[in-house]
Short mmCIF file of C-alpha atoms and ligand atoms in Angstrom, two decimals:
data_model
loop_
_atom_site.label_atom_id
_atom_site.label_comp_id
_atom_site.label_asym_id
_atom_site.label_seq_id
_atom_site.Cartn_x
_atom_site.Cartn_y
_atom_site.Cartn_z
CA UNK A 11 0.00 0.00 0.00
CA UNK A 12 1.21 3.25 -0.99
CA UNK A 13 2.06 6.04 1.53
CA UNK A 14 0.82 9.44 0.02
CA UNK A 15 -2.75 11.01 -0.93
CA UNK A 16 -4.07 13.96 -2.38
CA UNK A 17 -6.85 15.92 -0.05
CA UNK A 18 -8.47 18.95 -0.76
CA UNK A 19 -10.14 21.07 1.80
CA UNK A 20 -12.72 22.33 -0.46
CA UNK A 21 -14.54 25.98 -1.20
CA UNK A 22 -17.19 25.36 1.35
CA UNK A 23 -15.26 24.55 4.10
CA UNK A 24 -12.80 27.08 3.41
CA UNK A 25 -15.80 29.85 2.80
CA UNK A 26 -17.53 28.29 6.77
CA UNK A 27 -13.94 29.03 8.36
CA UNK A 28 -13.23 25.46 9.00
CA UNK A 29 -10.13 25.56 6.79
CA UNK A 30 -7.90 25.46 10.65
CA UNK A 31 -9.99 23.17 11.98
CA UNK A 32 -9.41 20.66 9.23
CA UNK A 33 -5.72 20.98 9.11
CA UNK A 34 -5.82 19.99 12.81
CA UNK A 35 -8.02 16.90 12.15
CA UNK A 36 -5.02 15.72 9.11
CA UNK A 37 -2.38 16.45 11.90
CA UNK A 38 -4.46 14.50 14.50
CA UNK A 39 -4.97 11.41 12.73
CA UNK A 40 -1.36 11.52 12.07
CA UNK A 41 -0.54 12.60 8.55
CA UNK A 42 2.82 14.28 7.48
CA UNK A 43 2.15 17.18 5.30
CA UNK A 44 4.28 16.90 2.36
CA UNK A 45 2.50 20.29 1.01
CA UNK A 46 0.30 22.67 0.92
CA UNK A 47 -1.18 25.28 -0.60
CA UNK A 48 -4.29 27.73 -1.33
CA UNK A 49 -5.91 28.84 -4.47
CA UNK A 50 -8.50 29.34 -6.40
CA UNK A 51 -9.34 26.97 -9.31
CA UNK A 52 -9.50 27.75 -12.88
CA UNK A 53 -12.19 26.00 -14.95
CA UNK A 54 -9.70 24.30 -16.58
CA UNK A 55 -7.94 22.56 -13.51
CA UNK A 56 -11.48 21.84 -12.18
CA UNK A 57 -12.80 19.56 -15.06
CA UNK A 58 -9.67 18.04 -15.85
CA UNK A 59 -9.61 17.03 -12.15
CA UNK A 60 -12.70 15.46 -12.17
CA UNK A 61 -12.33 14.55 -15.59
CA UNK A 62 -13.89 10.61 -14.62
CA UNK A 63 -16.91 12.87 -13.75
CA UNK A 64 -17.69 14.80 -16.84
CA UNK A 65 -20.56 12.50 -17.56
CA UNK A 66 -22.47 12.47 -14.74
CA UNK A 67 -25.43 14.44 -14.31
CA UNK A 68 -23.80 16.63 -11.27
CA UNK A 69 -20.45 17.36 -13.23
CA UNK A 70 -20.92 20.83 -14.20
CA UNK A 71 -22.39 22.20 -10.99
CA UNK A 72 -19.25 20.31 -9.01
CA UNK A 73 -17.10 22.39 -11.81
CA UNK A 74 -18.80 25.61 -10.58
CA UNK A 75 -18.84 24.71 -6.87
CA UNK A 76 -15.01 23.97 -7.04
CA UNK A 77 -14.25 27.32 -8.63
CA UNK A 78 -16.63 29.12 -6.38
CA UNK A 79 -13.56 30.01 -4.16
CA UNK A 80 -10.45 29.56 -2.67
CA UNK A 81 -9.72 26.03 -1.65
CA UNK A 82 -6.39 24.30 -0.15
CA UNK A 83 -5.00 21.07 -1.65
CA UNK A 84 -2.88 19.15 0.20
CA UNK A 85 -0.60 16.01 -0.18
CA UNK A 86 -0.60 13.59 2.55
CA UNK A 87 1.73 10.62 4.05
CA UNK A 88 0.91 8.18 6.43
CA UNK A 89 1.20 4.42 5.67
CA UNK A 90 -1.73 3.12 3.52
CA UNK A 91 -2.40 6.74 3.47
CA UNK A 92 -5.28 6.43 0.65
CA UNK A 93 -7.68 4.44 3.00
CA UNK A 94 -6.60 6.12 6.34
CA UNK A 95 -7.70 9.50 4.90
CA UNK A 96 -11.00 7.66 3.44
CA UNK A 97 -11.45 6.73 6.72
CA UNK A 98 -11.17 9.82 8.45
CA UNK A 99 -13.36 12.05 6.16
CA UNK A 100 -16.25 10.09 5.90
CA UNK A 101 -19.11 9.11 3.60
CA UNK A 102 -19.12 11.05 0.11
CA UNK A 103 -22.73 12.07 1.59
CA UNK A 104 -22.55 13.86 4.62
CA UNK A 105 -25.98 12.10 6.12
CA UNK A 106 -24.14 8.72 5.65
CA UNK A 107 -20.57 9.71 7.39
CA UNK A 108 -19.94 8.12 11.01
CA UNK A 109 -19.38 10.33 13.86
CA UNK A 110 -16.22 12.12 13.94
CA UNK A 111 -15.21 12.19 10.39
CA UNK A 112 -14.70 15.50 8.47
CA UNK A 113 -17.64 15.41 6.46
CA UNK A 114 -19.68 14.21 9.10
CA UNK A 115 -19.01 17.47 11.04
CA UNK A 116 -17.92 20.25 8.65
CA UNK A 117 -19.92 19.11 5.15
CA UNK A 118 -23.13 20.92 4.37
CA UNK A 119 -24.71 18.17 1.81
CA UNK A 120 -23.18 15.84 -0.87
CA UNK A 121 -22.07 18.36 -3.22
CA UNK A 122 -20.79 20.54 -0.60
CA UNK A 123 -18.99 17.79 0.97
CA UNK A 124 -16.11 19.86 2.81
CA UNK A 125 -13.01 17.59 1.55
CA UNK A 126 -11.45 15.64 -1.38
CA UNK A 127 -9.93 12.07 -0.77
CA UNK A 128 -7.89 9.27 -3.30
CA UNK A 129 -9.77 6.32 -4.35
CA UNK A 130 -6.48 4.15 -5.25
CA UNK A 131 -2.77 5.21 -5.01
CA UNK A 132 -2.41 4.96 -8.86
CA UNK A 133 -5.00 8.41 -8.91
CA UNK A 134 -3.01 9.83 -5.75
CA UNK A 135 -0.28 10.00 -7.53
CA UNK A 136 -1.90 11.44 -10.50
CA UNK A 137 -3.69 13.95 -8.40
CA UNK A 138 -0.74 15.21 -6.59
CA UNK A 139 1.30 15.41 -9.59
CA UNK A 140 -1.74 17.49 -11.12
CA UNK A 141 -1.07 20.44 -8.27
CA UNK A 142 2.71 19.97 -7.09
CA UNK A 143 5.50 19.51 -8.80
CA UNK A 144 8.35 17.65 -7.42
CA UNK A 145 10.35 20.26 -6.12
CA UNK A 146 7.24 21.49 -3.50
CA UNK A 147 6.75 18.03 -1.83
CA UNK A 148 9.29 17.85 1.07
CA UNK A 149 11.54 14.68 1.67
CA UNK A 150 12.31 13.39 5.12
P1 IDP B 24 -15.76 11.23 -3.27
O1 IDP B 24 -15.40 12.71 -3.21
O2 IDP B 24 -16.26 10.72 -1.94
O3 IDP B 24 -14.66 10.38 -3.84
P2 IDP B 24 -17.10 10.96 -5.85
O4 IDP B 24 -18.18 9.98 -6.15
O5 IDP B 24 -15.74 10.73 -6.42
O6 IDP B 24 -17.02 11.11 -4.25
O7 IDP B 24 -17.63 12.37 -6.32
C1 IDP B 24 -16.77 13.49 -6.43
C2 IDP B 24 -17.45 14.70 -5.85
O8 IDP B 24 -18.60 15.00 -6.64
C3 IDP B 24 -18.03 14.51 -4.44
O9 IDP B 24 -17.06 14.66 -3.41
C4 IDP B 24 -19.07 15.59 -4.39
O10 IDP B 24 -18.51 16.90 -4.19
C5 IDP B 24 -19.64 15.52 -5.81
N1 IDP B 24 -20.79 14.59 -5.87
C6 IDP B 24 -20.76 13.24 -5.83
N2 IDP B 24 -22.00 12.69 -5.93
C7 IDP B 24 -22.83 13.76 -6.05
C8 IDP B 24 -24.25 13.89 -6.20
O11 IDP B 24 -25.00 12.89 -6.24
N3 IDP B 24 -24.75 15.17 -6.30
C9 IDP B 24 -23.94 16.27 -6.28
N4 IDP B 24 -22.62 16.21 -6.14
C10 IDP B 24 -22.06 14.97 -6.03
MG1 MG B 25 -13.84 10.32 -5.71
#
């Protein structure tokens, strides 16, 4: 199992002020962060990030909602960091996350979901790649 992920804490957690409260969640459930940073997505980075999306009926309101503001993308290492983070945000739909995840407390519905996680290392690594190059991730 691979040891990175790609998280993003996304516009509507970052618009509710949760961005701090977030950050201390990753650092409590024991993730290094390799990097970090803020910004505010272009169209063009948000659908070719959720390019697997572009067909499904919620794809171009998920395009508008992640350029609706600022939003901080992360990457993550922990061992078998791709499920650990899974585990620790939660259900995709806040109304089916288990107490104490992210989404659980800090999502507003299942568009507005508070965080981004990895499904499989292979996409981590794609996804990181996507926002940091080399050079930004540190090295221990
Ligand atoms: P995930 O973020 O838990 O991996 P995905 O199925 O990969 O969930 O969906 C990507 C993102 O698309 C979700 O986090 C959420 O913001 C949005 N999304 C997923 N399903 C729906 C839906 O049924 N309605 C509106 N937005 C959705
Ligand atoms: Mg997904």
């Amino acid at each position: 199992m691979g040891t990175k992920t790609f998280a993003i804490i996304k516009p509507d957690a970052v618009k509710n002020g949760y961005t701090g409260k977030i950050y201390d969640r990753i650092l409590q459930a024991g993730f290094n962060i390799l990097s970090a940073k803020l910004l505010k997505m272009t169209n063009e980075q948000a659908e070719g990030f959720y390019n697997v999306h572009r067909e499904r009926p919620f794809f171009n309101d998920l395009v508008e909602f992640m350029t609706s503001g600022p939003c901080m993308v992360l990457a993550l290492e922990k061992s078998n960091a791709v499920a650990a983070w899974r585990e620790t945000i939660g259900a995709t739909n806040p109304d089916e996350a288990k107490e104490n995840t992210i989404r659980k407390d800090f999502a507003s519905n299942v568009q507005e979901n508070a965080v981004h996680g990895s499904d499989s290392d292979e996409n981590a690594e794609k996804e990181i790649a996507f926002f940091f190059t080399d050079a930004e991730l540190l090295t221990n």
